[in-house]
mmCIF file of C-alpha atoms in Angstrom:
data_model
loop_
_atom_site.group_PDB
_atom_site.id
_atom_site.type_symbol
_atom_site.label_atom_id
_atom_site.label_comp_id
_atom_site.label_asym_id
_atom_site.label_seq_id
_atom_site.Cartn_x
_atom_site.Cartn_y
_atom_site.Cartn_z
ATOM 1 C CA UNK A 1 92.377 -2.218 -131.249
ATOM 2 C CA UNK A 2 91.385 -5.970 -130.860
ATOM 3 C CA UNK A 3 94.030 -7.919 -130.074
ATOM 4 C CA UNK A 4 93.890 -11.868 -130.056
ATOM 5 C CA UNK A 5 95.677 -13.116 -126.656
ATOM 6 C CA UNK A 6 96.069 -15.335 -123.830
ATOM 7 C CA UNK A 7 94.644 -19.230 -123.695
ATOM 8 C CA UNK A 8 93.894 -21.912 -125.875
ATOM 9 C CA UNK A 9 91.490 -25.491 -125.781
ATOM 10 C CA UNK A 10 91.422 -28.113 -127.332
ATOM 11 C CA UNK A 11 88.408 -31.007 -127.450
ATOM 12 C CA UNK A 12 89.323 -33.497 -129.697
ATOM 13 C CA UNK A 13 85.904 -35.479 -128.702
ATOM 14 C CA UNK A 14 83.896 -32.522 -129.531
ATOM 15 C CA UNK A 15 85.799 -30.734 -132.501
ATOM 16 C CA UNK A 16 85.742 -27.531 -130.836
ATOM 17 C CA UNK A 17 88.589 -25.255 -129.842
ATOM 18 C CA UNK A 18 88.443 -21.960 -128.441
ATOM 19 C CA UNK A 19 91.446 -19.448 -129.448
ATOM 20 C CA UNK A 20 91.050 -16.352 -127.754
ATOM 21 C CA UNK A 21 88.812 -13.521 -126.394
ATOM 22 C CA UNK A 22 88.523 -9.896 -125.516
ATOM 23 C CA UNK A 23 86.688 -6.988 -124.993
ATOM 24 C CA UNK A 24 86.601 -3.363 -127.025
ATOM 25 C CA UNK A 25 85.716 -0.180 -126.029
ATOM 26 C CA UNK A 26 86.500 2.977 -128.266
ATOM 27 C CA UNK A 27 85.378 5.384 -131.038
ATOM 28 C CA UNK A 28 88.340 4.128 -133.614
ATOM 29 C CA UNK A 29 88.426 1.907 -136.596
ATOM 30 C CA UNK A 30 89.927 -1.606 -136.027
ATOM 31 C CA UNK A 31 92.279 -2.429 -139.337
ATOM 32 C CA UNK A 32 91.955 -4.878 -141.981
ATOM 33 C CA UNK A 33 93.014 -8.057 -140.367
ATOM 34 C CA UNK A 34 92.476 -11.947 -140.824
ATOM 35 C CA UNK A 35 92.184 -14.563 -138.470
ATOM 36 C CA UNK A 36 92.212 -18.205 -138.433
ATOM 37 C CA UNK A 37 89.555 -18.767 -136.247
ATOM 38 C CA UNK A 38 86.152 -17.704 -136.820
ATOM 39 C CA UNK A 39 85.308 -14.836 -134.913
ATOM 40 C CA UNK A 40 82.040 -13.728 -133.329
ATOM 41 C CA UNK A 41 81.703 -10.243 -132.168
ATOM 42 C CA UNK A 42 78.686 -9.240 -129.515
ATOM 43 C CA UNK A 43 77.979 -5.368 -129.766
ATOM 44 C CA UNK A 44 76.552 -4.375 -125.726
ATOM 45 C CA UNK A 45 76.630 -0.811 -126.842
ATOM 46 C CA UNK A 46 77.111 1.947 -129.708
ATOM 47 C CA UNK A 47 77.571 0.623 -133.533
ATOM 48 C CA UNK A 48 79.751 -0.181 -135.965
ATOM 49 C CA UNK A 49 80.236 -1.819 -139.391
ATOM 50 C CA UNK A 50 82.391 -4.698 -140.165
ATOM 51 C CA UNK A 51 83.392 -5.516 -144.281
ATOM 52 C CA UNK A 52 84.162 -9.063 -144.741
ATOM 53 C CA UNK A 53 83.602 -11.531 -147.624
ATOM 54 C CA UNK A 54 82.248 -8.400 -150.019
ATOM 55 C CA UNK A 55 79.342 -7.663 -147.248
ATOM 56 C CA UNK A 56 79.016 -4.542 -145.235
ATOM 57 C CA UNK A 57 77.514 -5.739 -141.957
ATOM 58 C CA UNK A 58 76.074 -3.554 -139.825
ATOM 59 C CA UNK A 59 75.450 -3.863 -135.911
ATOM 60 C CA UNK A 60 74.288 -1.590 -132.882
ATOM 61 C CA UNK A 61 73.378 -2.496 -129.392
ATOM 62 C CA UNK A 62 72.282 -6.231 -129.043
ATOM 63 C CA UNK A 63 73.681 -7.385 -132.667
ATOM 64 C CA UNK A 64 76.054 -10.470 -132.870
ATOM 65 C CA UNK A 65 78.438 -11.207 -135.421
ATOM 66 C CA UNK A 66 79.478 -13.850 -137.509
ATOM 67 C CA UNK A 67 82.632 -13.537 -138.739
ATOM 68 C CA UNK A 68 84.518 -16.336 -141.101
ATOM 69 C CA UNK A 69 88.018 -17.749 -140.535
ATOM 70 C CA UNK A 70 90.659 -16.342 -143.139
ATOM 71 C CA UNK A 71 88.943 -13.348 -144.832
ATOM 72 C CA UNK A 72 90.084 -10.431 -143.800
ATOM 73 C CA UNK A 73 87.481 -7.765 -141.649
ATOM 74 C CA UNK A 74 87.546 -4.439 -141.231
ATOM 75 C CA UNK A 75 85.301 -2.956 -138.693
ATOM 76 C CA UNK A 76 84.287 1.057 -139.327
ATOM 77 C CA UNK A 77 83.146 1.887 -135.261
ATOM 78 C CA UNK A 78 80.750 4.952 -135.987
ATOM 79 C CA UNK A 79 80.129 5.951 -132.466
ATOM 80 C CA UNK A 80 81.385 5.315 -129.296
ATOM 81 C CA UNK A 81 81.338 1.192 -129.314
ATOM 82 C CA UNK A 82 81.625 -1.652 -126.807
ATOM 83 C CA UNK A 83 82.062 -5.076 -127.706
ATOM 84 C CA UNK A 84 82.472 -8.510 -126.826
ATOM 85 C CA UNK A 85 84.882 -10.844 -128.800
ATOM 86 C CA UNK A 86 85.342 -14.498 -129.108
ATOM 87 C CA UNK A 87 87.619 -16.706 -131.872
ATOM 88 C CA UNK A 88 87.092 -20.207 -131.794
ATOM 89 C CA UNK A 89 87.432 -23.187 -134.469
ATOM 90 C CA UNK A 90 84.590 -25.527 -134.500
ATOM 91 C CA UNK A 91 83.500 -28.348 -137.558
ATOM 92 C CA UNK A 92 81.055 -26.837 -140.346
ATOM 93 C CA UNK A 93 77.910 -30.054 -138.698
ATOM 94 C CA UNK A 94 78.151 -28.238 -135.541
ATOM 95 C CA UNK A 95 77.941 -24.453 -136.761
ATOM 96 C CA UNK A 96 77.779 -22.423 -140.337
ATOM 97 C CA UNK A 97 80.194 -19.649 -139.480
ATOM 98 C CA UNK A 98 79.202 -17.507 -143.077
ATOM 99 C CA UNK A 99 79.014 -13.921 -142.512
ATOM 100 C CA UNK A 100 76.168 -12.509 -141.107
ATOM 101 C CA UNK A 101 74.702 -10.304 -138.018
ATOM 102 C CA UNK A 102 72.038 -11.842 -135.816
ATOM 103 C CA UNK A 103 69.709 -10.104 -132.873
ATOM 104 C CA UNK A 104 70.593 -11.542 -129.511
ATOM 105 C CA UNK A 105 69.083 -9.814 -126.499
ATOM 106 C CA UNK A 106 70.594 -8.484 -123.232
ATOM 107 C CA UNK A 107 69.194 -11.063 -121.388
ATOM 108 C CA UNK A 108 69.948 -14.030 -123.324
ATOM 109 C CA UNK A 109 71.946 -16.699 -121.382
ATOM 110 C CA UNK A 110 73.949 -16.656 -124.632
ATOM 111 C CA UNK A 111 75.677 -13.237 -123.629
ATOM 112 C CA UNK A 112 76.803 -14.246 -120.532
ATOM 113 C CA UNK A 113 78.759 -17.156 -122.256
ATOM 114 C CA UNK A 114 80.174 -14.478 -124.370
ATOM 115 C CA UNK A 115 81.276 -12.468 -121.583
ATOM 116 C CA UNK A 116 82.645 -15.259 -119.535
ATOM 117 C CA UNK A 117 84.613 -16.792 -122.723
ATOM 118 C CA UNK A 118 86.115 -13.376 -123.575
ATOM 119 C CA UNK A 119 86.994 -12.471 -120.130
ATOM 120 C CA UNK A 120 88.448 -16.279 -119.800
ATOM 121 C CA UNK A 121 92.179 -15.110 -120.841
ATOM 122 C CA UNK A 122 92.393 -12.799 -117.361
ATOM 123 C CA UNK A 123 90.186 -15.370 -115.013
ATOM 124 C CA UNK A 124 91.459 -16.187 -111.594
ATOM 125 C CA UNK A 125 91.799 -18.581 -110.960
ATOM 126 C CA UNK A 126 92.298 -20.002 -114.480
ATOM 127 C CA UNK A 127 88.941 -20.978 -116.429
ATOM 128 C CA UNK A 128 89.472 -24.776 -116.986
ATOM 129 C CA UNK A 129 89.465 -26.056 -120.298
ATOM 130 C CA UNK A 130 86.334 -28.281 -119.402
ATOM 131 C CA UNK A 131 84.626 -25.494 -118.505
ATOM 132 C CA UNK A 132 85.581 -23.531 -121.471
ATOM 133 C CA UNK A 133 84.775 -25.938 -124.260
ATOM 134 C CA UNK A 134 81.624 -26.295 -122.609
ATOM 135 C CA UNK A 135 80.414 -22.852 -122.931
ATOM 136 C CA UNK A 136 81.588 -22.676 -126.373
ATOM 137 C CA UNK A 137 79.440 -25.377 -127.420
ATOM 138 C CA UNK A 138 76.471 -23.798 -125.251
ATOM 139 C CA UNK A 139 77.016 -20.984 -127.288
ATOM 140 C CA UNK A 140 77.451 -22.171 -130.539
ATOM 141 C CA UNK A 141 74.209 -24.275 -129.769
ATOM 142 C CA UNK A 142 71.743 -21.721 -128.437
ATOM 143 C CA UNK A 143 73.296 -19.139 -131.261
ATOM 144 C CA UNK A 144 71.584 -22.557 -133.797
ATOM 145 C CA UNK A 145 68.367 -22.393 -131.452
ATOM 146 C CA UNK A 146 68.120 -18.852 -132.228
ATOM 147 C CA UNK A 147 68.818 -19.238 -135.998
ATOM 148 C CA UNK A 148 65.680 -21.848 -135.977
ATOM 149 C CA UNK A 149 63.890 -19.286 -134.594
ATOM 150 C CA UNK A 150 64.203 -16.278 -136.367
ATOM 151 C CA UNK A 151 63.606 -19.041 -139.973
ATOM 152 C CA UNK A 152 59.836 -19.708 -137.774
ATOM 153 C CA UNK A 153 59.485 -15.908 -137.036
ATOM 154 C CA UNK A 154 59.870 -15.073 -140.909
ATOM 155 C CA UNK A 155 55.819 -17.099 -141.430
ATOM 156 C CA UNK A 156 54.699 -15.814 -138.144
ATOM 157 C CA UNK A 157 51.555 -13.148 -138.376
ATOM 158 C CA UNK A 158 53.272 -9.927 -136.789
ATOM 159 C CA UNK A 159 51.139 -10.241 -133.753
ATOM 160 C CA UNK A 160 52.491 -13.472 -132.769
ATOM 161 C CA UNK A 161 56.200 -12.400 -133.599
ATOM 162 C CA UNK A 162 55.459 -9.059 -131.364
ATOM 163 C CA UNK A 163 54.091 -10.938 -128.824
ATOM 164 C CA UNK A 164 56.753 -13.525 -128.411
ATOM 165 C CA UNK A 165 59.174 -10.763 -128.342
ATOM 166 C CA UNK A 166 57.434 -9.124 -125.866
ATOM 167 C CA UNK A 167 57.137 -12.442 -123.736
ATOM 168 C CA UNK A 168 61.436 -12.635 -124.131
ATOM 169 C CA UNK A 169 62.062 -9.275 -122.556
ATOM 170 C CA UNK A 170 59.708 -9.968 -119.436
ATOM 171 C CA UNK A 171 60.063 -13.394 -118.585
ATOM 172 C CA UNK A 172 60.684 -12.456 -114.731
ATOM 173 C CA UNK A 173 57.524 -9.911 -114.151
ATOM 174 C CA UNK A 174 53.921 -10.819 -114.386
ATOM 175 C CA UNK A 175 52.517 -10.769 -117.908
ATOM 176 C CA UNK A 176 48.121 -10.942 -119.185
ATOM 177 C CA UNK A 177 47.062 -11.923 -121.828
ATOM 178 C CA UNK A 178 45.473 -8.446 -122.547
ATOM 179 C CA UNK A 179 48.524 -6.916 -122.354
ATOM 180 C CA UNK A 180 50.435 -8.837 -124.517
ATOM 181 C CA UNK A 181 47.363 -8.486 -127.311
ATOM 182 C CA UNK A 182 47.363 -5.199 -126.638
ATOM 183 C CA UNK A 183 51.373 -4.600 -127.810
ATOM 184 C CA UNK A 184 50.414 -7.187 -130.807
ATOM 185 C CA UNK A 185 47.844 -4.791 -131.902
ATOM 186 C CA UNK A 186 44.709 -7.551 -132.189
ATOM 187 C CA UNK A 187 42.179 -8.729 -129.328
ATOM 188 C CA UNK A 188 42.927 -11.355 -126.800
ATOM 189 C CA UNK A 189 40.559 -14.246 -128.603
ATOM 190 C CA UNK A 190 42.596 -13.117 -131.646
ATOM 191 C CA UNK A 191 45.923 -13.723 -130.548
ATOM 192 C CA UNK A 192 44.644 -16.829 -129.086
ATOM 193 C CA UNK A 193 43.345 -18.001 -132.289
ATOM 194 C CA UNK A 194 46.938 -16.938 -134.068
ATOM 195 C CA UNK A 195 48.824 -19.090 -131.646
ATOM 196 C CA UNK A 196 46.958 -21.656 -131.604
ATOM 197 C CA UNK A 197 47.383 -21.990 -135.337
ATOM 198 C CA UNK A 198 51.280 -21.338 -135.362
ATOM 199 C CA UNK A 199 52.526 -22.557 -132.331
ATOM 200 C CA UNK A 200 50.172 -25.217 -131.253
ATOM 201 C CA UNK A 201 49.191 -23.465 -127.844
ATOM 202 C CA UNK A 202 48.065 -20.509 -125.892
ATOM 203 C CA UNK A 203 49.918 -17.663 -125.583
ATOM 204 C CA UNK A 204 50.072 -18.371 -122.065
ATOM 205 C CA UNK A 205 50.910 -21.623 -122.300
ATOM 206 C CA UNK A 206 53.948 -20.796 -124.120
ATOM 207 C CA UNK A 207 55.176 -17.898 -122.095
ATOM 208 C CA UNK A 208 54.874 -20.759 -119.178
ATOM 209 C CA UNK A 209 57.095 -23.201 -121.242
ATOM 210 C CA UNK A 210 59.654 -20.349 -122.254
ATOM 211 C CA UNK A 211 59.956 -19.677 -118.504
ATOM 212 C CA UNK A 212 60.521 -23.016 -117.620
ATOM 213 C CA UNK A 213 63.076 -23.263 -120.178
ATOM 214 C CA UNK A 214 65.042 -20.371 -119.133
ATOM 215 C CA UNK A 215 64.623 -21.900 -115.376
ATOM 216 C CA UNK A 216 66.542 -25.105 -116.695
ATOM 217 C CA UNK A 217 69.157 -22.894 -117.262
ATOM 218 C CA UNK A 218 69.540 -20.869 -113.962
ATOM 219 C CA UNK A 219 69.725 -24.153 -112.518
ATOM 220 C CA UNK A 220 72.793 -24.901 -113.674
ATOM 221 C CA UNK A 221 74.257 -22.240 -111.501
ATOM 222 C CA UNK A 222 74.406 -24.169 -108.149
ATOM 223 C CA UNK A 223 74.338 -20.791 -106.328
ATOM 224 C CA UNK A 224 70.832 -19.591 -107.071
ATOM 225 C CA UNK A 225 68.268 -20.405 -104.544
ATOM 226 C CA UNK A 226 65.026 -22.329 -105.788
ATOM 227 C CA UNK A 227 63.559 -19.274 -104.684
ATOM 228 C CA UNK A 228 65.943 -17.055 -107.016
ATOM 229 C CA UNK A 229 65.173 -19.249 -110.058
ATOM 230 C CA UNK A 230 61.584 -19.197 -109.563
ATOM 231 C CA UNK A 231 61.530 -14.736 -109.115
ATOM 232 C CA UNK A 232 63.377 -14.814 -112.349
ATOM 233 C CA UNK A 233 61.257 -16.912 -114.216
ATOM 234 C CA UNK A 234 58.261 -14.784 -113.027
ATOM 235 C CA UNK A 235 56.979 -17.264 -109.711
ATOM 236 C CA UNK A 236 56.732 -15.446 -106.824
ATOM 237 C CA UNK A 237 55.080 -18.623 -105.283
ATOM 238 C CA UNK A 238 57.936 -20.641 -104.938
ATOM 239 C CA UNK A 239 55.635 -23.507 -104.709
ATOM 240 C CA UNK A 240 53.479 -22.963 -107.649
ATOM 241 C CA UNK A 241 56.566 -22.901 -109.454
ATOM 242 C CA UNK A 242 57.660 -26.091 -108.101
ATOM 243 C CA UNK A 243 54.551 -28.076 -109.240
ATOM 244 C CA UNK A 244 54.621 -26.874 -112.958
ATOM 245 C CA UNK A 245 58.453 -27.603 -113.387
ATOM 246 C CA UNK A 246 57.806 -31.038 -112.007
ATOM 247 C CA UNK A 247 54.613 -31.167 -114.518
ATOM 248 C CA UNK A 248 56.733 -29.990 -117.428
ATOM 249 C CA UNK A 249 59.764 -32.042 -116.659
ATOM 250 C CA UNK A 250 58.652 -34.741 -114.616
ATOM 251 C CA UNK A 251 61.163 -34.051 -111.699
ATOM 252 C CA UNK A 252 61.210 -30.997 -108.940
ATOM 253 C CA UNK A 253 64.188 -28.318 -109.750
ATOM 254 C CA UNK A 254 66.309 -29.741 -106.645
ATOM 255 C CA UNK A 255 66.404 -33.279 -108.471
ATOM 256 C CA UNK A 256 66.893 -31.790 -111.857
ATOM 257 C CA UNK A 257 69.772 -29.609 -110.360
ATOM 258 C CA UNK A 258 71.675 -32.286 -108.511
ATOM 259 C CA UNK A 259 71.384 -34.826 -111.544
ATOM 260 C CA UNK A 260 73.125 -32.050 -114.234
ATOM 261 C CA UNK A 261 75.672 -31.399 -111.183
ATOM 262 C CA UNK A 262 76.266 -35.037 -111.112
ATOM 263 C CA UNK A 263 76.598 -36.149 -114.877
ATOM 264 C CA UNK A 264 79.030 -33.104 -115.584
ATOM 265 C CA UNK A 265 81.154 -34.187 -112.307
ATOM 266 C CA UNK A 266 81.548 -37.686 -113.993
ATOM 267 C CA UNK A 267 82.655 -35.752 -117.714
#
């Protein structure tokens, strides 16, 4: 059964505090209970249905849930289930905790915050608080990014939704443009036309920007080579890789790096 325990943060500046985490891994039901922190609750494997607010949510591998502060949940586990927990407070401008179950992939950055903030109670050394109110608002913001997304996705043409999904799970292999129209189910002028309309570029073009995105966030651990961040944003030619960042954010990755390692030294 879950079980709320260990540290707590405050951030009086940034209106977030972070309560507890955990992790579960079973086949049983978890009792009606209430918290006073909201609650979300990352599913890495097997599924299971939670009842809160009058809703029956339900959530398998790669599901996230939202879960509100003082109603009480009960979560039905209807197979073998692992999960990720998290209870925080944070103010209703910075994120709408109503229930609800979102996708979030494997390989979003946003599960590792999960699984660092829910490990954070048996860390050693300690996580700081710093450090722990600063993933929780990473999370909290890229689980908003997401949200934006998904509203976009819902006037997408199918072939641009597939494709972008497609794009997501292989942002550190080689991807064509055939082969990307070819999972969309339409030609490669086609999907070029379709993205063009709804996204205001190629599809390349925007597989390029979505790995340069994710690169800005591998940089932020200072113990990945340039050479590591550019294989898992797709570059083998560490170079080539080099030259677009610097195009897309007007600095190379080593400057970008070393000015994020410097402002959050100075917070």
């Amino acid at each position: 059964m879950k079980s709320p325990r260990g540290v707590s943060w405050s951030g009086t500046h940034r209106e977030l505090r972070y309560g507890w985490g955990g992790k579960f891994e079973g086949a049983h039901d978890v009792n009606w209970h209430e918290h006073a922190e909201s609650e979300l609750v990352m599913v890495q494997s097997g599924r299971c249905r939670i009842t809160v607010a009058g809703q029956n949510l339900v959530g398998e591998e790669e599901s996230l849930f939202v879960l509100p502060a003082g109603l009480a949940q009960f979560q039905a586990t209807l197979e073998t289930t692992r999960t990720i927990f998290v209870g925080f407070q944070a103010p209703a401008k910075l994120f709408n905790n109503a229930a609800r179950v979102l996708p979030l992939s494997l390989t979003d950055p946003a599960l590792r915050w999960m699984e660092q903030l829910g490990d954070a109670p048996l860390s050693q050394p300690p996580l700081s608080e710093e450090t722990g109110l600063r993933l929780l608002e990473l999370l909290l913001r890229r689980i908003g990014e997401i949200e934006v997304m998904l509203g976009s996705q819902a006037q997408q043409h199918r072939a641009v939704t597939v494709a972008i999904k497609r794009m997501e799970e292989n942002l550190s292999r080689p991807l064509q443009l055939a082969e990307l129209a070819s999972q969309a189910g339409v030609s490669s002028s086609h999907l070029g036309a379709l993205f063009a309309a709804q996204c205001g570029c190629s599809p390349m073009l925007y597989l390029q920007r979505r790995r340069l995105e994710r690169a800005c966030w591998l940089l932020d651990n200072p113990y990945l080579r340039i050479q590591e961040v550019a294989a898992a944003c797709g570059y083998e030619d560490v170079n080539y890789f080099v030259r677009l960042f610097r195009q897309r954010h007007g600095q190379s990755p080593g400057r970008w790096r070393k000015e994020r390692l410097g402002r959050a030294k100075e917070t």
